[in-house]
mmCIF file of C-alpha atoms in Angstrom:
data_model
loop_
_atom_site.group_PDB
_atom_site.id
_atom_site.type_symbol
_atom_site.label_atom_id
_atom_site.label_comp_id
_atom_site.label_asym_id
_atom_site.label_seq_id
_atom_site.Cartn_x
_atom_site.Cartn_y
_atom_site.Cartn_z
ATOM 1 C CA MET A 1395 -32.218 2.948 -20.387
ATOM 2 C CA ALA A 1396 -28.405 5.222 -20.682
ATOM 3 C CA GLY A 1397 -29.658 7.260 -17.638
ATOM 4 C CA LEU A 1398 -29.821 4.452 -15.750
ATOM 5 C CA ALA A 1399 -25.849 3.360 -17.046
ATOM 6 C CA VAL A 1400 -24.941 6.759 -16.113
ATOM 7 C CA LEU A 1401 -27.232 6.357 -12.467
ATOM 8 C CA ASP A 1402 -24.876 3.257 -11.905
ATOM 9 C CA ILE A 1403 -21.572 4.395 -12.418
ATOM 10 C CA VAL A 1404 -22.196 7.811 -10.656
ATOM 11 C CA ALA A 1405 -23.203 5.070 -7.837
ATOM 12 C CA SER A 1406 -19.989 3.500 -7.852
ATOM 13 C CA LEU A 1407 -17.688 6.397 -7.650
ATOM 14 C CA VAL A 1408 -19.447 7.194 -5.175
ATOM 15 C CA GLY A 1409 -19.460 4.375 -3.135
ATOM 16 C CA VAL A 1410 -15.449 3.559 -3.682
ATOM 17 C CA GLY A 1411 -15.246 7.422 -2.941
ATOM 18 C CA LEU A 1412 -16.825 6.748 0.590
ATOM 19 C CA MET A 1413 -14.513 3.450 1.043
ATOM 20 C CA ILE A 1414 -11.435 4.605 -0.132
ATOM 21 C CA PRO A 1415 -10.244 7.153 3.211
ATOM 22 C CA GLY A 1416 -10.894 4.030 5.145
ATOM 23 C CA LEU A 1417 -8.288 2.713 3.215
ATOM 24 C CA LEU A 1418 -5.453 4.799 3.678
ATOM 25 C CA PRO A 1419 -2.697 5.527 6.251
ATOM 26 C CA ALA A 1420 -2.837 8.103 8.767
ATOM 27 C CA LYS A 1421 -0.545 11.376 7.626
ATOM 28 C CA ASP A 1422 2.589 11.876 9.159
ATOM 29 C CA ALA A 1423 4.263 14.933 9.027
ATOM 30 C CA ASN A 1424 7.915 13.483 8.993
ATOM 31 C CA ALA A 1425 7.999 10.543 6.359
ATOM 32 C CA PRO A 1426 5.881 8.953 4.078
ATOM 33 C CA VAL A 1427 3.533 6.124 5.412
ATOM 34 C CA VAL A 1428 3.015 2.789 3.561
ATOM 35 C CA ARG A 1429 -0.123 0.382 4.185
ATOM 36 C CA ILE A 1430 0.512 -2.715 2.533
ATOM 37 C CA GLN A 1431 -2.882 -5.043 2.796
ATOM 38 C CA ALA A 1432 -3.312 -8.461 3.172
ATOM 39 C CA GLY A 1433 -5.393 -10.542 1.123
ATOM 40 C CA SER A 1434 -9.026 -11.629 2.277
ATOM 41 C CA PRO A 1435 -9.630 -15.198 0.717
ATOM 42 C CA SER A 1436 -13.004 -16.128 -0.189
ATOM 43 C CA ASP A 1437 -12.469 -19.453 1.841
ATOM 44 C CA ILE A 1438 -11.008 -19.370 5.110
ATOM 45 C CA THR A 1439 -8.683 -22.122 3.727
ATOM 46 C CA HIS A 1440 -5.858 -20.160 2.462
ATOM 47 C CA ASP A 1441 -3.443 -18.149 4.661
ATOM 48 C CA LEU A 1442 -3.084 -15.344 2.688
ATOM 49 C CA GLY A 1443 -0.494 -13.481 5.043
ATOM 50 C CA GLY A 1444 2.719 -13.482 5.972
ATOM 51 C CA ASP A 1445 6.041 -11.597 6.814
ATOM 52 C CA LEU A 1446 6.144 -7.526 6.857
ATOM 53 C CA PRO A 1447 7.659 -6.433 3.434
ATOM 54 C CA GLY A 1448 10.259 -4.217 3.209
ATOM 55 C CA VAL A 1449 9.794 -1.069 1.584
ATOM 56 C CA ARG A 1450 12.035 1.649 -0.750
ATOM 57 C CA LEU A 1451 10.781 4.456 -2.415
ATOM 58 C CA PHE A 1452 11.824 6.170 -5.061
ATOM 59 C CA ASP A 1453 11.129 9.979 -6.895
ATOM 60 C CA VAL A 1454 10.531 10.374 -9.923
ATOM 61 C CA TRP A 1455 13.879 10.431 -11.390
ATOM 62 C CA GLY A 1456 14.378 7.140 -10.263
ATOM 63 C CA ARG A 1457 16.819 8.351 -6.645
ATOM 64 C CA LEU A 1458 16.005 6.684 -3.698
ATOM 65 C CA VAL A 1459 14.252 8.842 -1.203
ATOM 66 C CA GLY A 1460 13.537 6.405 1.842
ATOM 67 C CA GLU A 1461 13.807 2.398 2.977
ATOM 68 C CA LYS A 1462 12.370 0.510 5.521
ATOM 69 C CA LYS A 1463 13.992 -3.431 6.193
ATOM 70 C CA GLY A 1464 11.003 -6.142 6.148
ATOM 71 C CA SER A 1465 11.021 -8.690 9.284
ATOM 72 C CA LYS A 1466 10.355 -12.394 9.277
ATOM 73 C CA LYS A 1467 9.379 -11.645 13.737
ATOM 74 C CA LYS A 1468 6.484 -9.312 12.517
ATOM 75 C CA GLU A 1469 3.564 -10.697 10.715
ATOM 76 C CA ILE A 1470 0.685 -9.164 8.699
ATOM 77 C CA LYS A 1471 -2.306 -11.256 9.046
ATOM 78 C CA THR A 1472 -4.910 -12.304 6.924
ATOM 79 C CA SER A 1473 -7.221 -9.425 6.276
ATOM 80 C CA SER A 1474 -5.476 -7.246 8.057
ATOM 81 C CA PHE A 1475 -3.223 -4.171 6.783
ATOM 82 C CA TRP A 1476 0.550 -2.711 8.478
ATOM 83 C CA ASP A 1477 1.391 1.036 8.410
ATOM 84 C CA ILE A 1478 4.864 1.268 7.765
ATOM 85 C CA THR A 1479 6.711 4.819 8.153
ATOM 86 C CA VAL A 1480 9.770 5.154 5.695
ATOM 87 C CA PRO A 1481 12.349 7.511 7.081
ATOM 88 C CA PHE A 1482 13.844 9.535 4.265
ATOM 89 C CA ALA A 1483 16.998 8.839 3.128
ATOM 90 C CA ASP A 1484 20.337 10.849 4.375
ATOM 91 C CA GLY A 1485 20.597 14.120 2.544
ATOM 92 C CA VAL A 1486 17.367 13.663 0.020
ATOM 93 C CA GLY A 1487 15.272 16.343 1.938
ATOM 94 C CA ASN A 1488 11.453 15.776 1.266
ATOM 95 C CA PRO A 1489 10.457 14.860 -2.283
ATOM 96 C CA PRO A 1490 7.960 13.122 -3.319
ATOM 97 C CA SER A 1491 7.775 9.406 -3.731
ATOM 98 C CA GLU A 1492 6.838 8.411 -7.389
ATOM 99 C CA TYR A 1493 7.881 4.624 -7.178
ATOM 100 C CA ILE A 1494 7.732 1.720 -4.921
ATOM 101 C CA SER A 1495 9.419 -1.717 -4.590
ATOM 102 C CA VAL A 1496 8.565 -3.976 -1.831
ATOM 103 C CA VAL A 1497 10.803 -6.566 -1.157
ATOM 104 C CA ASN A 1498 10.192 -10.176 0.992
ATOM 105 C CA GLY A 1499 10.972 -9.666 5.217
ATOM 106 C CA GLY A 1500 11.397 -13.131 5.701
ATOM 107 C CA ASP A 1501 10.530 -16.703 3.983
ATOM 108 C CA ASP A 1502 6.679 -16.751 4.922
ATOM 109 C CA ALA A 1503 5.215 -15.475 1.318
ATOM 110 C CA LEU A 1504 2.792 -12.546 2.053
ATOM 111 C CA CYS A 1505 -0.208 -12.453 -1.006
ATOM 112 C CA ILE A 1506 -0.533 -8.673 -1.036
ATOM 113 C CA ALA A 1507 -4.322 -7.262 -1.922
ATOM 114 C CA TYR A 1508 -3.046 -3.357 -2.214
ATOM 115 C CA ILE A 1509 -0.191 -0.792 -1.161
ATOM 116 C CA ALA A 1510 -1.435 2.904 -0.320
ATOM 117 C CA LEU A 1511 1.063 5.628 0.384
ATOM 118 C CA THR A 1512 0.097 8.954 2.094
ATOM 119 C CA GLN A 1513 3.000 11.771 1.550
ATOM 120 C CA PRO A 1514 3.983 14.104 4.342
ATOM 121 C CA ASP A 1515 1.929 17.049 2.432
ATOM 122 C CA ASP A 1516 -0.848 14.352 2.324
ATOM 123 C CA THR A 1517 -0.583 13.286 -1.112
ATOM 124 C CA LYS A 1518 -2.600 9.735 -1.235
ATOM 125 C CA LYS A 1519 -1.201 7.156 -3.887
ATOM 126 C CA VAL A 1520 -2.511 3.779 -4.237
ATOM 127 C CA PHE A 1521 -0.591 0.862 -5.920
ATOM 128 C CA TYR A 1522 -2.736 -2.319 -7.621
ATOM 129 C CA GLY A 1523 -3.158 -4.465 -9.809
ATOM 130 C CA ASP A 1524 -4.091 -7.882 -11.462
ATOM 131 C CA PHE A 1525 -2.628 -9.440 -8.123
ATOM 132 C CA ALA A 1526 -5.324 -7.846 -5.735
ATOM 133 C CA LYS A 1527 -7.875 -10.118 -7.714
ATOM 134 C CA GLU A 1528 -6.185 -13.305 -6.711
ATOM 135 C CA CYS A 1529 -4.974 -11.575 -2.793
ATOM 136 C CA GLY A 1530 -9.248 -11.465 -2.590
ATOM 137 C CA ALA A 1531 -9.998 -8.034 -3.273
ATOM 138 C CA ASP A 1532 -12.270 -8.361 -5.940
#
């Protein structure tokens, strides 16, 4: 019985490990890249897409690393993603981003399933929480 439980856990980890590379944005040697994934509803009656949000990145001390403004002229469609290249703020160099702030880019709300970050040194992070289930990322 315990052997089956261990096998199930290993199989789950392998499955997730194979899936993760497709969820992460490609590396840009000059700036961090943030992927915003819109929700995927289990029923087609809900539109979970919305305006492209703005993104701010911060280092471990809370200092601004870089920012990119959102836009109500650009839309992330339901079940789609958008990769946002965030230029470094003037004079900060190339510090790693530890924290992220996502703000509305217009008045069409976006249900975010997950947020992924690829640093210029190819370090990768994924931010998710309880909201992911509500946005169809279960």
